[in-house]
Amino acid sequence: MSKLRLDDRLLWGNEAADDEDPELLNSYFVTQNNSEWDNFFDIDVTFSIARARKGMGKSAILKECAFRNKSQDNCIVIDIKGSDLIAHKRLQEGIQDVTQFIFDWKQRICAIINYKLSEKIGFAFSDDTITLVENAELSGYKQRNLVGSLLDRLKGKIPLLTDTIEVNKLECSNQAQLLKRISDKEKIAQKVLLLIDDIDATFKNTEVECLNLSTFFTACREVASGYKGISIRSVVRSDVWACILAKDEALDKVEQYIFDIEWSKKEFRSFLIERIKSYCKRKNLEHLISTDKKEDILSLVFEKKFPWGRSRANSYRVIHVYAGGRPRWAAQLCKMAGKETESTKTSNVITFGAIKQVLIKYGKYRLDDIKREHNHQCSIIGQIINSFSKQPYLFDTQSLLNFIKKTVIGNIDDIKIDGVKITYPIQLAHFLFRIGFLIAVEKSIGNNPNYFHYEDKPDLLIDNANLDGGLDWIIHPSYQAALSCITASSPIVLNID
């Protein structure tokens, strides 16, 4: 085998980082070009949050963090989903008070940690460690066995000449206090790293859910800062953070713990290169990557330059645009283009022609993504998106609002977003901007205007005080082919320099 197989699915790795083999993920993992990210992986830093849009690598960050710390002898890594916390029954249903929400989250977070610690104890005699084991067994985290039986709490005296024994199993009503005693007295020598993914998986932008999620992050901060040897890592979508931050001023104290995942074009190049290098090493093709020149490694898979507007641009920059700066989308696009290239035998590398051939199919995947991701917020999101089929991909603000009023709201009954009925076009426009279907672009100045995502300008399309910031609106390039968008009266090419 003298060249790479462009249609080999292994070339681009698993699209779902949480399903990838940790060692394999580590082999091609790219750290953001910022020394501050070292702190995210350092267990001695007690609390950090990775913030990014969907598909940017949030799960990969957590998995890599777990991989780097599991090798430490004194570290217990607890890797969970948000649903694992939510599955724990609330102490009190229907709570609305901020302090109650925080207390409730702290109980569930500490319970998860307590259960994991109990698995490490083996056989213990002290009150606190026995309580850990007992509560873990009662909650199904540890199978009942002889050791557990020996740890039953006995109340009163055991009559020596009778068959009756009064047994009292100690229950724990406050998991946070229990963990506090354990950590303060240093009865558990190991450090604990708690990793929480997908806490915002089903988020709806309602008052109650914003309060619920914002208090989760506050609770994490309080647990991490108040308990010895406990470190917490979590992730959040950028649009979700913008929503909860606007409704909870207390998150100002949490903002300092945020790490933003933002893939620059050079980092995107590194992402592609590391996948190629990892694949070559696994396939005994090291001779192909012996060069120190990054462009030579990229040229094993891609044509160096793709046509873009009236000129040509580096291939990785064009992929960055169509992938929306998201590694997961890039991996999917490259897989599809690689398969197209191998099937047609038109080239030894992926060309822009191959990219164009798969854009309709690729765009349908992206449309399916947006529907799945936001269906819980708007059950008819698919109908709304499809309304833009065969429309110009570029709108000024007034044209956008007129189109939404006449074509979308005018033809679709009872549109609700996060449970709120949509009556004004600006409400729906803001939502489409927030979920990334629309992006804001500068008024055409030259051939390559800059563009902005919702997290860059979350205050646009809310009211007339600052309606659009002087910007136009473009359907994201990844969706345009699938929607058969037509060329606008003034064609626009996004700046990728």
CSV table of C-alpha atoms in Angstrom, one decimal, residues 259-454:
chain,number,residue,atom,x,y,z
A,259,PHE,CA,-12.5,28.2,28.1
A,260,ASP,CA,-13.8,28.9,24.6
A,261,ILE,CA,-13.2,26.3,21.9
A,262,GLU,CA,-12.6,28.4,18.8
A,263,TRP,CA,-10.9,26.7,15.8
A,264,SER,CA,-8.7,29.2,13.9
A,265,LYS,CA,-7.9,28.3,10.4
A,266,LYS,CA,-4.4,27.4,11.3
A,267,GLU,CA,-5.6,25.1,14.1
A,268,PHE,CA,-8.0,23.6,11.6
A,269,ARG,CA,-5.1,22.8,9.4
A,270,SER,CA,-3.4,21.1,12.4
A,271,PHE,CA,-6.7,19.1,13.0
A,272,LEU,CA,-6.5,17.8,9.4
A,273,ILE,CA,-2.8,17.1,9.6
A,274,GLU,CA,-2.9,15.2,12.9
A,275,ARG,CA,-5.6,12.9,11.6
A,276,ILE,CA,-3.6,12.2,8.5
A,277,LYS,CA,-0.4,11.5,10.6
A,278,SER,CA,-2.2,9.3,13.1
A,279,TYR,CA,-3.7,7.2,10.2
A,280,CYS,CA,-0.4,6.8,8.5
A,281,LYS,CA,1.3,5.6,11.7
A,282,ARG,CA,-1.5,3.0,12.2
A,283,LYS,CA,-1.3,1.8,8.6
A,284,ASN,CA,2.6,1.6,8.5
A,285,LEU,CA,2.8,4.5,6.1
A,286,GLU,CA,5.2,6.6,8.2
A,287,HIS,CA,7.4,7.2,5.1
A,288,LEU,CA,4.7,9.4,3.7
A,289,ILE,CA,4.8,11.8,6.7
A,290,SER,CA,8.6,12.0,7.2
A,291,THR,CA,8.6,15.6,6.0
A,292,ASP,CA,8.4,18.6,8.4
A,293,LYS,CA,6.4,20.6,5.9
A,294,LYS,CA,2.8,20.8,6.9
A,295,GLU,CA,1.6,21.6,3.4
A,296,ASP,CA,3.3,18.4,2.1
A,297,ILE,CA,1.4,16.3,4.6
A,298,LEU,CA,-1.9,18.0,3.6
A,299,SER,CA,-1.1,17.4,0.0
A,300,LEU,CA,-1.3,13.7,0.6
A,301,VAL,CA,-5.1,14.1,0.8
A,302,PHE,CA,-6.0,17.5,-0.6
A,303,GLU,CA,-5.4,19.6,-3.6
A,304,LYS,CA,-3.3,22.5,-2.3
A,305,LYS,CA,-5.6,25.3,-3.6
A,306,PHE,CA,-9.4,25.4,-4.1
A,307,PRO,CA,-11.1,28.0,-6.2
A,308,TRP,CA,-12.8,30.7,-4.0
A,309,GLY,CA,-14.5,33.7,-5.5
A,310,ARG,CA,-12.3,35.2,-8.1
A,311,SER,CA,-9.1,33.7,-6.8
A,312,ARG,CA,-7.9,30.5,-5.1
A,313,ALA,CA,-7.5,29.7,-1.4
A,314,ASN,CA,-5.8,27.0,0.7
A,315,SER,CA,-8.0,23.9,0.8
A,316,TYR,CA,-8.1,23.8,4.6
A,317,ARG,CA,-9.5,27.3,4.7
A,318,VAL,CA,-12.4,26.4,2.3
A,319,ILE,CA,-13.1,23.3,4.4
A,320,HIS,CA,-13.2,25.5,7.5
A,321,VAL,CA,-15.9,27.6,6.0
A,322,TYR,CA,-18.1,24.7,4.8
A,323,ALA,CA,-17.6,23.0,8.2
A,324,GLY,CA,-18.5,26.1,10.1
A,325,GLY,CA,-15.3,25.8,12.0
A,326,ARG,CA,-16.6,22.5,13.5
A,327,PRO,CA,-14.2,19.5,13.4
A,328,ARG,CA,-17.1,17.0,13.4
A,329,TRP,CA,-18.6,18.5,10.3
A,330,ALA,CA,-15.2,18.7,8.6
A,331,ALA,CA,-14.6,15.0,9.3
A,332,GLN,CA,-18.0,14.2,7.7
A,333,LEU,CA,-17.3,16.4,4.7
A,334,CYS,CA,-13.8,14.9,4.2
A,335,LYS,CA,-15.2,11.3,4.4
A,336,MET,CA,-17.8,12.0,1.8
A,337,ALA,CA,-15.4,13.8,-0.6
A,338,GLY,CA,-12.8,11.1,-0.1
A,339,LYS,CA,-15.3,8.4,-1.0
A,340,GLU,CA,-16.4,10.5,-4.1
A,341,THR,CA,-12.7,10.8,-5.2
A,342,GLU,CA,-12.0,7.1,-4.9
A,343,SER,CA,-15.2,6.1,-6.7
A,344,THR,CA,-14.7,8.4,-9.7
A,345,LYS,CA,-10.9,7.9,-9.9
A,346,THR,CA,-10.6,11.4,-11.2
A,347,SER,CA,-7.7,12.4,-8.9
A,348,ASN,CA,-5.3,11.0,-6.3
A,349,VAL,CA,-6.4,13.7,-3.8
A,350,ILE,CA,-9.6,15.4,-2.8
A,351,THR,CA,-10.3,18.3,-5.1
A,352,PHE,CA,-12.8,21.2,-4.9
A,353,GLY,CA,-14.8,19.3,-7.6
A,354,ALA,CA,-15.2,16.4,-5.2
A,355,ILE,CA,-16.3,18.8,-2.4
A,356,LYS,CA,-18.9,20.4,-4.7
A,357,GLN,CA,-20.2,16.9,-5.8
A,358,VAL,CA,-21.1,16.0,-2.2
A,359,LEU,CA,-22.4,19.4,-1.0
A,360,ILE,CA,-26.0,18.5,-1.5
A,361,LYS,CA,-25.8,15.3,0.4
A,362,TYR,CA,-23.5,16.9,3.0
A,363,GLY,CA,-26.0,19.8,3.4
A,364,LYS,CA,-28.8,17.3,4.0
A,365,TYR,CA,-26.9,15.9,6.9
A,366,ARG,CA,-26.4,19.4,8.3
A,367,LEU,CA,-30.1,20.1,8.0
A,368,ASP,CA,-30.9,16.8,9.8
A,369,ASP,CA,-28.5,17.9,12.5
A,370,ILE,CA,-30.2,21.2,13.0
A,371,LYS,CA,-33.6,19.5,13.2
A,372,ARG,CA,-32.4,16.9,15.7
A,373,GLU,CA,-30.6,19.4,17.8
A,374,HIS,CA,-33.4,21.8,18.1
A,375,ASN,CA,-36.5,19.7,17.7
A,376,HIS,CA,-37.2,19.9,21.4
A,377,GLN,CA,-37.3,23.6,21.2
A,378,CYS,CA,-39.4,23.8,18.1
A,379,SER,CA,-41.2,20.7,16.9
A,380,ILE,CA,-41.7,22.1,13.4
A,381,ILE,CA,-38.2,23.4,12.9
A,382,GLY,CA,-37.9,21.3,9.7
A,383,GLN,CA,-40.8,23.0,8.1
A,384,ILE,CA,-39.4,26.4,9.0
A,385,ILE,CA,-36.0,25.6,7.5
A,386,ASN,CA,-37.5,24.1,4.4
A,387,SER,CA,-39.3,27.4,3.8
A,388,PHE,CA,-36.0,28.8,2.7
A,389,SER,CA,-35.7,26.3,-0.1
A,390,LYS,CA,-34.9,27.9,-3.5
A,391,GLN,CA,-34.7,31.4,-2.0
A,392,PRO,CA,-31.7,33.8,-2.2
A,393,TYR,CA,-29.0,32.9,0.3
A,394,LEU,CA,-28.4,36.5,1.2
A,395,PHE,CA,-31.0,38.9,2.8
A,396,ASP,CA,-30.9,42.4,4.1
A,397,THR,CA,-32.8,42.7,7.4
A,398,GLN,CA,-36.0,44.1,6.1
A,399,SER,CA,-36.1,41.5,3.3
A,400,LEU,CA,-35.5,38.7,5.8
A,401,LEU,CA,-38.3,39.9,8.2
A,402,ASN,CA,-40.7,40.4,5.2
A,403,PHE,CA,-39.9,36.9,4.0
A,404,ILE,CA,-40.5,35.3,7.4
A,405,LYS,CA,-43.7,37.2,7.9
A,406,LYS,CA,-45.2,36.4,4.5
A,407,THR,CA,-43.8,32.9,3.6
A,408,VAL,CA,-42.9,31.3,7.0
A,409,ILE,CA,-45.4,32.6,9.5
A,410,GLY,CA,-48.0,33.2,6.8
A,411,ASN,CA,-48.0,29.5,5.8
A,412,ILE,CA,-47.1,27.6,9.0
A,413,ASP,CA,-49.7,27.7,11.8
A,414,ASP,CA,-48.9,27.9,15.5
A,415,ILE,CA,-45.1,28.2,15.6
A,416,LYS,CA,-43.8,27.8,19.1
A,417,ILE,CA,-40.2,28.2,20.3
A,418,ASP,CA,-39.3,27.1,23.8
A,419,GLY,CA,-43.1,26.9,24.4
A,420,VAL,CA,-43.7,30.5,23.4
A,421,LYS,CA,-46.0,31.2,20.4
A,422,ILE,CA,-44.2,33.2,17.7
A,423,THR,CA,-46.2,36.3,16.6
A,424,TYR,CA,-43.5,38.6,15.2
A,425,PRO,CA,-40.9,37.9,12.5
A,426,ILE,CA,-38.0,39.2,14.6
A,427,GLN,CA,-38.6,36.4,17.1
A,428,LEU,CA,-38.1,33.7,14.5
A,429,ALA,CA,-35.2,35.5,12.9
A,430,HIS,CA,-33.4,35.7,16.2
A,431,PHE,CA,-33.9,32.0,16.8
A,432,LEU,CA,-32.6,31.1,13.4
A,433,PHE,CA,-29.5,33.3,14.1
A,434,ARG,CA,-29.1,31.7,17.5
A,435,ILE,CA,-29.1,28.1,16.2
A,436,GLY,CA,-26.6,29.0,13.4
A,437,PHE,CA,-28.9,28.7,10.4
A,438,LEU,CA,-28.3,32.3,9.7
A,439,ILE,CA,-25.0,34.2,10.1
A,440,ALA,CA,-24.5,37.9,10.0
A,441,VAL,CA,-22.2,39.4,7.4
A,442,GLU,CA,-20.9,42.9,6.7
A,443,LYS,CA,-22.5,45.1,4.1
A,444,SER,CA,-20.6,44.2,1.0
A,445,ILE,CA,-17.3,46.0,1.1
A,446,GLY,CA,-15.0,44.5,-1.5
A,447,ASN,CA,-15.1,40.8,-2.4
A,448,ASN,CA,-14.6,39.3,1.1
A,449,PRO,CA,-16.8,40.6,3.9
A,450,ASN,CA,-16.4,39.3,7.4
A,451,TYR,CA,-19.1,37.2,9.1
A,452,PHE,CA,-20.4,36.8,12.7
A,453,HIS,CA,-22.1,34.0,14.6
A,454,TYR,CA,-24.7,34.5,17.4
